[in-house]
């Protein structure tokens, strides 16, 4: 199993190109099930999660061809309706096929995803939403079985903001008969991207980008091509990389407007960040990072996916930082590993209290999930000595060629084949 070996202490200098967004790509792949035909997607990140979703689409009968950052899809013969446990358990976003499958094939069998490294991640809102649209939903041997001859538009209010449930319900509602009024929808850029894509396919959606959307069902949709938006989480992660290693980097091909919360948090910690239309210039001067208080929130608040990377920065900051997690309350598996590198962190309920130290010290550490992995890589950029980050298969789910992108700007980081 591969590991990353990082020699800390080398400042970063140069350009880092941001890839297309993973979380924008996955729902669009599922949405191709809604209209048979050919699609061409560009700026697609080369990631394991995208390959998993492509694999699932093939199981459902679609043809998917991947070339350099492009996906060619043909869903003409996508007529199977079962998303198997083996796939869904490795990637929860597979659950996105539920809405499209019921909408187009009248029935879907999608495995319940099960737990996650940092605790339970329910799908009850996806199910309640489908039921509101008239689907009959049962559980059969670990599979959610949803059936509806014809979904019917309805009013549904999400009790909490959910990216996945909003996407799923939107994809179901566009082909339902009548009008759906969806309240308290997630407004993450990836949902807006999906809603715009559906609209170009012929869907009738009002209120895109706001918490309340009105969907007037249409009888059919047609295939269209799409370009993926830049990955705002990858963007925020490389901001942190400069914070950890020091130096001056231009983060290119990004969408600064989607990264406002993380840019502001980075500035509060002492990074100089100048935003252009599609790039960020990030610089860290000689002074130590400043401590910070951040709380994760639904967009446009500070993203939970950047909680761990910012904790790595807080570990080096001058003063005591407080990082509060309100989206996934158990998402702290990285804390113990950061402490192996010398970070001083204690937990106060859902808040990590980080007493910043002037330096971190290298150690072997282990990835537990995607964002935890990347925060260990970031910590390795700053730690004195050689840090080994093991089990990096998590990293390959969501960060395209991280070691290449970082090496290109001066980091000493290599991928090696390693033991378990
Ligand atoms: C998506 C992102 C993930 C990000 C998360 C929050 C993708 C593929 N993944 O995940 O990277 O960390 O948004 O920004 O886009 N919840 C329920 N019941 C449900 C669904 C969700 O209680 O049926 C809860 C979750 O446990 C969590 C909160 O709602 O506490 C938000 O989760 P949600 O926005 O649905 O996350 P995902 O779509 O799974």
Short mmCIF file of C-alpha atoms and ligand atoms in Angstrom, two decimals:
data_model
loop_
_atom_site.label_atom_id
_atom_site.label_comp_id
_atom_site.label_asym_id
_atom_site.label_seq_id
_atom_site.Cartn_x
_atom_site.Cartn_y
_atom_site.Cartn_z
CA UNK A 1 0.00 0.00 0.00
CA UNK A 2 1.44 3.37 -1.03
CA UNK A 3 2.73 5.97 1.38
CA UNK A 4 3.93 9.53 1.00
CA UNK A 5 7.33 10.45 2.33
CA UNK A 6 7.78 14.13 3.07
CA UNK A 7 10.87 16.04 4.12
CA UNK A 8 9.65 19.12 5.90
CA UNK A 9 11.01 22.63 5.78
CA UNK A 10 11.06 23.54 2.08
CA UNK A 11 9.11 26.68 1.13
CA UNK A 12 6.82 26.60 -1.90
CA UNK A 13 7.34 28.78 -4.96
CA UNK A 14 5.49 28.69 -8.28
CA UNK A 15 2.07 27.80 -9.70
CA UNK A 16 -0.36 25.12 -8.56
CA UNK A 17 -3.18 24.28 -10.94
CA UNK A 18 -6.53 23.40 -9.35
CA UNK A 19 -8.44 20.45 -10.79
CA UNK A 20 -12.15 20.17 -11.49
CA UNK A 21 -14.37 19.64 -8.47
CA UNK A 22 -14.93 16.06 -7.33
CA UNK A 23 -18.15 16.95 -5.54
CA UNK A 24 -19.48 18.71 -8.64
CA UNK A 25 -18.56 15.81 -10.93
CA UNK A 26 -20.19 12.99 -8.98
CA UNK A 27 -23.82 14.24 -9.09
CA UNK A 28 -23.50 15.15 -12.77
CA UNK A 29 -22.48 11.58 -13.57
CA UNK A 30 -25.61 10.38 -11.77
CA UNK A 31 -27.75 12.95 -13.58
CA UNK A 32 -26.84 11.44 -16.97
CA UNK A 33 -29.18 8.58 -16.03
CA UNK A 34 -32.09 11.00 -16.38
CA UNK A 35 -31.82 11.31 -20.18
CA UNK A 36 -30.55 8.55 -22.47
CA UNK A 37 -27.83 9.65 -24.87
CA UNK A 38 -24.28 10.97 -25.13
CA UNK A 39 -22.51 13.39 -22.84
CA UNK A 40 -19.05 14.95 -22.86
CA UNK A 41 -17.70 16.24 -19.58
CA UNK A 42 -14.53 18.33 -19.41
CA UNK A 43 -12.25 19.49 -16.58
CA UNK A 44 -13.03 16.18 -14.85
CA UNK A 45 -10.57 15.45 -12.03
CA UNK A 46 -8.63 12.21 -12.31
CA UNK A 47 -9.62 10.70 -8.96
CA UNK A 48 -10.59 7.39 -7.49
CA UNK A 49 -14.08 8.61 -6.53
CA UNK A 50 -14.75 9.61 -10.14
CA UNK A 51 -13.58 6.17 -11.30
CA UNK A 52 -15.85 4.54 -8.69
CA UNK A 53 -18.84 6.53 -9.92
CA UNK A 54 -17.95 5.70 -13.55
CA UNK A 55 -17.78 2.04 -12.58
CA UNK A 56 -21.21 2.26 -10.98
CA UNK A 57 -22.63 3.90 -14.11
CA UNK A 58 -21.20 1.03 -16.19
CA UNK A 59 -22.86 -1.49 -13.88
CA UNK A 60 -26.11 0.35 -14.53
CA UNK A 61 -25.56 -0.13 -18.29
CA UNK A 62 -23.90 3.12 -19.34
CA UNK A 63 -20.77 3.39 -21.45
CA UNK A 64 -18.12 5.56 -19.88
CA UNK A 65 -14.80 6.40 -21.53
CA UNK A 66 -12.21 8.41 -19.67
CA UNK A 67 -9.49 10.33 -21.47
CA UNK A 68 -7.30 13.16 -20.20
CA UNK A 69 -9.65 15.06 -17.85
CA UNK A 70 -12.60 14.21 -20.08
CA UNK A 71 -15.40 11.73 -19.72
CA UNK A 72 -17.49 10.54 -22.62
CA UNK A 73 -20.69 8.88 -21.46
CA UNK A 74 -23.52 7.14 -23.21
CA UNK A 75 -26.55 6.27 -21.12
CA UNK A 76 -28.71 5.00 -24.01
CA UNK A 77 -28.64 1.46 -22.63
CA UNK A 78 -28.57 2.27 -18.91
CA UNK A 79 -31.45 0.07 -17.84
CA UNK A 80 -30.23 -1.68 -14.67
CA UNK A 81 -31.32 -0.26 -11.36
CA UNK A 82 -29.16 -1.78 -8.64
CA UNK A 83 -26.24 0.01 -6.96
CA UNK A 84 -24.36 -2.78 -5.16
CA UNK A 85 -23.05 -2.69 -1.61
CA UNK A 86 -19.44 -3.28 -2.72
CA UNK A 87 -19.44 0.09 -4.46
CA UNK A 88 -21.71 2.18 -2.26
CA UNK A 89 -19.79 1.23 0.88
CA UNK A 90 -16.60 2.62 -0.65
CA UNK A 91 -18.20 5.89 -1.69
CA UNK A 92 -21.36 7.33 -0.17
CA UNK A 93 -21.91 9.66 -3.10
CA UNK A 94 -23.02 6.56 -5.05
CA UNK A 95 -26.32 7.19 -3.30
CA UNK A 96 -26.84 10.02 -5.82
CA UNK A 97 -28.17 7.45 -8.32
CA UNK A 98 -31.30 6.84 -6.22
CA UNK A 99 -33.29 9.85 -7.44
CA UNK A 100 -32.39 9.52 -11.14
CA UNK A 101 -33.03 5.75 -11.17
CA UNK A 102 -36.51 6.04 -9.66
CA UNK A 103 -37.33 8.99 -11.92
CA UNK A 104 -36.32 7.17 -15.09
CA UNK A 105 -36.79 3.44 -14.35
CA UNK A 106 -39.59 3.59 -11.73
CA UNK A 107 -37.56 1.50 -9.30
CA UNK A 108 -34.15 1.57 -7.68
CA UNK A 109 -32.21 -0.74 -5.36
CA UNK A 110 -29.38 1.20 -3.77
CA UNK A 111 -27.33 -0.23 -0.94
CA UNK A 112 -27.36 1.71 2.31
CA UNK A 113 -23.88 3.25 2.55
CA UNK A 114 -23.13 2.19 6.12
CA UNK A 115 -20.76 3.98 8.47
CA UNK A 116 -17.80 6.16 7.83
CA UNK A 117 -14.41 6.42 9.54
CA UNK A 118 -15.70 9.30 11.64
CA UNK A 119 -19.14 7.98 12.54
CA UNK A 120 -22.66 7.47 11.20
CA UNK A 121 -23.68 9.39 8.12
CA UNK A 122 -27.40 8.86 7.65
CA UNK A 123 -29.40 9.06 4.41
CA UNK A 124 -32.80 9.55 6.05
CA UNK A 125 -33.37 12.90 4.34
CA UNK A 126 -32.82 11.40 0.89
CA UNK A 127 -35.42 8.77 1.73
CA UNK A 128 -37.94 11.17 3.27
CA UNK A 129 -37.61 13.39 0.22
CA UNK A 130 -38.27 10.50 -2.16
CA UNK A 131 -41.29 9.50 -0.08
CA UNK A 132 -42.60 13.06 -0.24
CA UNK A 133 -42.49 12.75 -4.05
CA UNK A 134 -44.66 9.64 -3.79
CA UNK A 135 -42.07 6.85 -3.87
CA UNK A 136 -42.67 3.76 -1.76
CA UNK A 137 -39.46 3.05 0.06
CA UNK A 138 -38.52 -0.21 1.83
CA UNK A 139 -35.37 -1.69 3.22
CA UNK A 140 -34.45 -5.12 1.84
CA UNK A 141 -31.27 -6.90 2.95
CA UNK A 142 -29.39 -3.66 3.43
CA UNK A 143 -30.74 -2.14 0.23
CA UNK A 144 -33.04 0.85 -0.04
CA UNK A 145 -35.74 -0.16 -2.51
CA UNK A 146 -37.67 2.81 -3.87
CA UNK A 147 -40.55 2.48 -6.32
CA UNK A 148 -42.87 4.92 -8.05
CA UNK A 149 -44.71 4.51 -11.35
CA UNK A 150 -44.57 8.27 -11.63
CA UNK A 151 -43.08 10.61 -9.06
CA UNK A 152 -45.40 13.46 -8.13
CA UNK A 153 -44.31 17.00 -7.37
CA UNK A 154 -44.67 17.95 -3.70
CA UNK A 155 -43.54 20.39 -1.05
CA UNK A 156 -40.55 19.29 1.01
CA UNK A 157 -38.53 21.19 3.56
CA UNK A 158 -35.09 19.89 4.52
CA UNK A 159 -34.83 20.07 8.32
CA UNK A 160 -31.08 20.62 8.00
CA UNK A 161 -28.98 21.64 5.04
CA UNK A 162 -27.86 18.54 3.13
CA UNK A 163 -25.85 18.66 -0.09
CA UNK A 164 -26.52 15.06 -1.06
CA UNK A 165 -30.23 15.02 -0.21
CA UNK A 166 -30.80 18.30 -2.06
CA UNK A 167 -29.05 16.93 -5.15
CA UNK A 168 -30.90 13.64 -5.04
CA UNK A 169 -34.30 15.22 -4.63
CA UNK A 170 -33.64 17.79 -7.32
CA UNK A 171 -32.77 15.02 -9.78
CA UNK A 172 -35.95 13.17 -8.85
CA UNK A 173 -38.21 16.24 -8.98
CA UNK A 174 -37.20 17.38 -12.48
CA UNK A 175 -39.02 14.44 -14.08
CA UNK A 176 -41.95 14.30 -11.60
CA UNK A 177 -45.43 15.29 -12.64
CA UNK A 178 -46.42 18.70 -11.28
CA UNK A 179 -44.52 21.19 -9.19
CA UNK A 180 -42.16 20.59 -6.27
CA UNK A 181 -41.34 23.28 -3.76
CA UNK A 182 -38.04 22.42 -2.06
CA UNK A 183 -37.24 24.49 1.01
CA UNK A 184 -34.01 24.95 2.94
CA UNK A 185 -31.99 23.47 0.07
CA UNK A 186 -28.20 23.31 0.24
CA UNK A 187 -26.64 26.23 -1.67
CA UNK A 188 -23.16 24.77 -2.11
CA UNK A 189 -21.67 25.71 -5.52
CA UNK A 190 -21.79 22.03 -6.50
CA UNK A 191 -25.59 22.03 -6.09
CA UNK A 192 -25.91 25.22 -8.11
CA UNK A 193 -23.72 23.61 -10.78
CA UNK A 194 -26.01 20.57 -10.82
CA UNK A 195 -29.18 22.69 -10.99
CA UNK A 196 -27.78 24.68 -13.92
CA UNK A 197 -26.81 21.45 -15.68
CA UNK A 198 -30.33 20.06 -15.20
CA UNK A 199 -31.78 23.30 -16.55
CA UNK A 200 -29.65 23.02 -19.68
CA UNK A 201 -30.97 19.45 -20.02
CA UNK A 202 -34.47 20.94 -20.18
CA UNK A 203 -35.50 21.02 -16.52
CA UNK A 204 -37.57 23.89 -15.19
CA UNK A 205 -36.01 25.06 -11.91
CA UNK A 206 -36.57 28.43 -10.27
CA UNK A 207 -34.51 29.82 -7.40
CA UNK A 208 -31.17 28.23 -8.33
CA UNK A 209 -28.49 29.26 -5.84
CA UNK A 210 -31.05 30.09 -3.14
CA UNK A 211 -32.41 28.04 -0.23
CA UNK A 212 -35.83 27.60 -1.85
CA UNK A 213 -36.21 26.06 -5.28
CA UNK A 214 -39.38 25.48 -7.29
CA UNK A 215 -39.16 22.61 -9.76
CA UNK A 216 -41.83 22.24 -12.44
CA UNK A 217 -41.60 18.66 -13.66
CA UNK A 218 -41.05 18.07 -17.38
CA UNK A 219 -41.79 14.88 -19.33
CA UNK A 220 -38.26 14.42 -20.67
CA UNK A 221 -34.78 15.80 -20.63
CA UNK A 222 -32.01 15.73 -23.21
CA UNK A 223 -28.24 15.18 -22.89
CA UNK A 224 -25.89 18.17 -22.77
CA UNK A 225 -22.13 18.58 -22.29
CA UNK A 226 -20.64 20.19 -19.20
CA UNK A 227 -17.41 21.59 -17.83
CA UNK A 228 -16.74 20.94 -14.16
CA UNK A 229 -16.22 23.90 -11.84
CA UNK A 230 -12.87 24.20 -10.02
CA UNK A 231 -12.50 22.35 -6.72
CA UNK A 232 -12.92 24.89 -3.91
CA UNK A 233 -11.74 22.41 -1.28
CA UNK A 234 -8.54 21.65 -3.16
CA UNK A 235 -8.08 25.43 -3.49
CA UNK A 236 -8.41 25.91 0.28
CA UNK A 237 -6.07 22.99 0.91
CA UNK A 238 -3.26 24.59 -1.13
CA UNK A 239 -3.79 27.86 0.75
CA UNK A 240 -2.98 25.84 3.86
CA UNK A 241 0.02 24.24 2.14
CA UNK A 242 1.58 27.70 1.76
CA UNK A 243 0.68 28.46 5.38
CA UNK A 244 2.54 25.33 6.49
CA UNK A 245 5.58 25.40 4.21
CA UNK A 246 5.88 29.16 3.68
CA UNK A 247 6.74 30.76 0.34
CA UNK A 248 4.68 32.31 -2.39
CA UNK A 249 2.33 30.44 -4.73
CA UNK A 250 -0.14 31.29 -7.48
CA UNK A 251 -3.11 28.96 -7.25
CA UNK A 252 -4.46 28.91 -10.80
CA UNK A 253 -7.66 27.72 -12.55
CA UNK A 254 -9.66 28.21 -9.36
CA UNK A 255 -12.86 30.08 -8.50
CA UNK A 256 -12.01 32.51 -5.67
CA UNK A 257 -15.69 33.44 -5.20
CA UNK A 258 -16.36 29.86 -4.04
CA UNK A 259 -13.54 29.99 -1.50
CA UNK A 260 -14.35 33.21 0.37
CA UNK A 261 -14.70 31.63 3.82
CA UNK A 262 -11.39 29.79 3.58
CA UNK A 263 -9.59 32.82 2.11
CA UNK A 264 -10.86 34.95 5.01
CA UNK A 265 -9.77 32.37 7.59
CA UNK A 266 -6.32 32.13 5.95
CA UNK A 267 -5.99 35.93 6.02
CA UNK A 268 -6.95 36.01 9.70
CA UNK A 269 -4.11 33.56 10.30
CA UNK A 270 -1.67 35.94 8.66
CA UNK A 271 -1.45 34.74 5.05
CA UNK A 272 -1.44 37.36 2.34
CA UNK A 273 -4.02 36.31 -0.22
CA UNK A 274 -4.76 38.37 -3.33
CA UNK A 275 -7.64 37.18 -5.49
CA UNK A 276 -7.82 37.50 -9.29
CA UNK A 277 -10.69 36.34 -11.48
CA UNK A 278 -9.49 32.72 -11.60
CA UNK A 279 -6.37 32.67 -9.47
CA UNK A 280 -5.12 33.39 -5.97
CA UNK A 281 -1.71 34.70 -5.07
CA UNK A 282 -0.80 33.39 -1.62
CA UNK A 283 2.19 34.44 0.37
CA UNK A 284 3.45 33.73 3.84
CA UNK A 285 5.90 36.23 5.30
CA UNK A 286 8.46 35.52 7.99
CA UNK A 287 6.05 36.10 10.89
CA UNK A 288 4.41 33.14 12.64
CA UNK A 289 0.83 32.23 11.76
CA UNK A 290 -1.81 33.68 14.08
CA UNK A 291 -4.30 31.59 16.02
CA UNK A 292 -7.88 31.53 14.78
CA UNK A 293 -11.41 30.58 15.79
CA UNK A 294 -13.49 28.90 13.08
CA UNK A 295 -16.77 27.01 13.04
CA UNK A 296 -17.79 24.78 10.17
CA UNK A 297 -21.11 25.66 8.57
CA UNK A 298 -23.04 24.96 5.40
CA UNK A 299 -21.96 27.11 2.43
CA UNK A 300 -21.19 30.01 2.33
CA UNK A 301 -19.78 29.33 5.82
CA UNK A 302 -16.45 27.69 6.53
CA UNK A 303 -16.47 24.17 4.97
CA UNK A 304 -16.18 21.04 7.10
CA UNK A 305 -13.91 19.60 4.40
CA UNK A 306 -11.27 22.20 5.31
CA UNK A 307 -11.52 21.75 9.06
CA UNK A 308 -8.62 19.26 9.21
CA UNK A 309 -6.27 21.22 6.89
CA UNK A 310 -6.81 24.40 8.93
CA UNK A 311 -6.15 22.44 12.11
CA UNK A 312 -2.69 21.62 10.76
CA UNK A 313 -2.07 25.37 10.38
CA UNK A 314 -3.48 26.07 13.85
CA UNK A 315 -1.00 23.56 15.29
CA UNK A 316 1.81 25.93 14.26
CA UNK A 317 0.08 29.23 15.02
CA UNK A 318 0.99 31.70 17.74
CA UNK A 319 -1.69 31.35 20.42
CA UNK A 320 -4.65 29.09 21.06
CA UNK A 321 -7.06 28.29 18.22
CA UNK A 322 -10.57 26.88 18.51
CA UNK A 323 -12.02 24.87 15.65
CA UNK A 324 -15.65 23.83 16.06
CA UNK A 325 -17.29 21.17 13.90
CA UNK A 326 -21.05 21.51 13.48
CA UNK A 327 -21.62 19.43 10.32
CA UNK A 328 -20.00 16.10 11.22
CA UNK A 329 -19.61 16.18 14.95
CA UNK A 330 -17.23 13.21 15.15
CA UNK A 331 -14.95 14.31 12.36
CA UNK A 332 -11.79 14.48 14.45
CA UNK A 333 -9.87 11.31 13.58
CA UNK A 334 -6.92 13.44 12.48
CA UNK A 335 -6.43 14.91 15.97
CA UNK A 336 -4.54 11.94 17.40
CA UNK A 337 -2.31 11.68 14.32
CA UNK A 338 -1.50 15.40 14.40
CA UNK A 339 -0.55 14.96 18.04
CA UNK A 340 1.98 12.31 16.98
CA UNK A 341 3.65 15.13 15.05
CA UNK A 342 3.80 17.24 18.19
CA UNK A 343 0.56 19.21 17.92
CA UNK A 344 -1.07 20.11 21.25
CA UNK A 345 -4.81 19.55 20.87
CA UNK A 346 -7.53 18.89 23.40
CA UNK A 347 -11.22 18.37 22.77
CA UNK A 348 -13.94 20.48 24.37
CA UNK A 349 -17.12 18.82 23.10
CA UNK A 350 -17.24 19.49 19.37
CA UNK A 351 -14.45 22.03 19.59
CA UNK A 352 -10.79 21.23 19.13
CA UNK A 353 -8.63 23.54 21.22
CA UNK A 354 -5.22 23.83 19.60
CA UNK A 355 -2.31 25.34 21.47
CA UNK A 356 -0.01 26.42 18.69
CA UNK A 357 3.66 25.46 18.84
CA UNK A 358 6.62 26.95 16.99
CA UNK A 359 7.40 23.65 15.31
CA UNK A 360 6.18 20.14 14.56
CA UNK A 361 8.37 17.02 14.49
CA UNK A 362 8.25 14.30 11.85
CA UNK A 363 6.79 10.89 12.63
CA UNK A 364 5.09 8.03 10.81
CA UNK A 365 1.35 8.73 10.71
CA UNK A 366 -1.67 7.08 9.16
CA UNK A 367 -4.53 8.40 7.07
CA UNK A 368 -8.03 7.64 8.28
CA UNK A 369 -10.10 9.50 5.72
CA UNK A 370 -9.70 11.89 2.84
CA UNK A 371 -9.41 15.24 4.60
CA UNK A 372 -7.57 13.79 7.59
CA UNK A 373 -4.98 12.41 5.17
CA UNK A 374 -4.35 15.72 3.55
CA UNK A 375 -3.92 17.52 6.86
CA UNK A 376 -1.14 15.05 7.72
CA UNK A 377 0.57 15.75 4.40
CA UNK A 378 0.35 19.47 5.15
CA UNK A 379 1.76 18.94 8.61
CA UNK A 380 4.60 16.94 7.03
CA UNK A 381 5.52 19.95 4.86
CA UNK A 382 6.31 21.88 8.03
CA UNK A 383 7.55 19.15 10.37
CA UNK A 384 11.25 18.83 11.09
CA UNK A 385 12.55 15.59 9.62
CA UNK A 386 10.93 12.99 7.40
CA UNK A 387 7.22 12.29 7.83
CA UNK A 388 5.66 9.16 6.38
CA UNK A 389 1.93 9.29 5.72
CA UNK A 390 0.60 5.76 5.33
CA UNK A 391 -2.66 4.46 3.88
CA UNK A 392 -2.88 7.26 1.37
CA UNK A 393 -5.51 5.51 -0.72
CA UNK A 394 -7.92 7.89 1.01
CA UNK A 395 -5.99 10.79 -0.46
CA UNK A 396 -6.33 9.42 -3.99
CA UNK A 397 -10.10 9.62 -3.64
CA UNK A 398 -10.09 13.40 -3.65
CA UNK A 399 -6.70 14.99 -4.40
CA UNK A 400 -5.38 14.65 -7.92
CA UNK A 401 -1.61 14.06 -8.06
CA UNK A 402 -0.96 15.89 -4.82
CA UNK A 403 2.67 14.83 -4.66
CA UNK A 404 3.30 16.04 -8.22
CA UNK A 405 1.57 19.37 -7.62
CA UNK A 406 3.53 19.95 -4.41
CA UNK A 407 6.89 18.73 -5.80
CA UNK A 408 6.54 21.10 -8.74
CA UNK A 409 6.53 24.05 -6.35
CA UNK A 410 9.50 22.86 -4.31
CA UNK A 411 8.16 20.46 -1.68
CA UNK A 412 10.20 17.31 -1.02
CA UNK A 413 7.52 14.68 -1.29
CA UNK A 414 7.58 11.27 -2.92
CA UNK A 415 5.20 8.37 -3.22
CA UNK A 416 6.63 5.02 -2.23
CA UNK A 417 5.28 1.56 -2.10
CA UNK A 418 4.83 0.75 1.54
CA UNK A 419 3.64 -1.91 3.88
CA UNK A 420 0.16 -1.78 5.49
C1 LIG B 1 -21.20 16.45 0.92
C2 LIG B 1 -19.80 16.38 0.41
C3 LIG B 1 -18.81 16.26 1.56
C4 LIG B 1 -19.02 17.39 2.57
C5 LIG B 1 -20.49 17.48 2.98
C6 LIG B 1 -20.79 18.69 3.83
C7 LIG B 1 -20.09 15.29 -1.71
C8 LIG B 1 -19.90 14.08 -2.53
N1 LIG B 1 -19.69 15.21 -0.45
O1 LIG B 1 -21.47 15.23 1.62
O2 LIG B 1 -17.49 16.34 1.02
O3 LIG B 1 -18.24 17.14 3.72
O4 LIG B 1 -21.33 17.56 1.80
O5 LIG B 1 -20.46 19.84 3.17
O6 LIG B 1 -20.55 16.30 -2.20
N2 LIG B 1 -27.54 14.28 7.02
C9 LIG B 1 -28.59 13.65 7.64
N3 LIG B 1 -29.43 12.88 6.88
C10 LIG B 1 -29.27 12.75 5.55
C11 LIG B 1 -28.21 13.41 4.91
C12 LIG B 1 -27.35 14.17 5.67
O7 LIG B 1 -28.76 13.75 8.86
O8 LIG B 1 -30.06 12.05 4.92
C13 LIG B 1 -26.63 15.11 7.82
C14 LIG B 1 -25.20 14.62 7.80
O9 LIG B 1 -24.99 13.59 8.76
C15 LIG B 1 -24.44 15.89 8.12
C16 LIG B 1 -25.28 16.98 7.42
O10 LIG B 1 -26.56 16.39 7.21
O11 LIG B 1 -24.46 16.13 9.49
C17 LIG B 1 -24.73 17.46 6.10
O12 LIG B 1 -24.47 16.34 5.27
P1 LIG B 1 -24.58 16.42 3.69
O13 LIG B 1 -24.56 17.86 3.28
O14 LIG B 1 -25.71 15.59 3.23
O15 LIG B 1 -23.22 15.74 3.23
P2 LIG B 1 -22.97 14.84 1.96
O16 LIG B 1 -23.85 15.25 0.84
O17 LIG B 1 -22.93 13.41 2.36
#
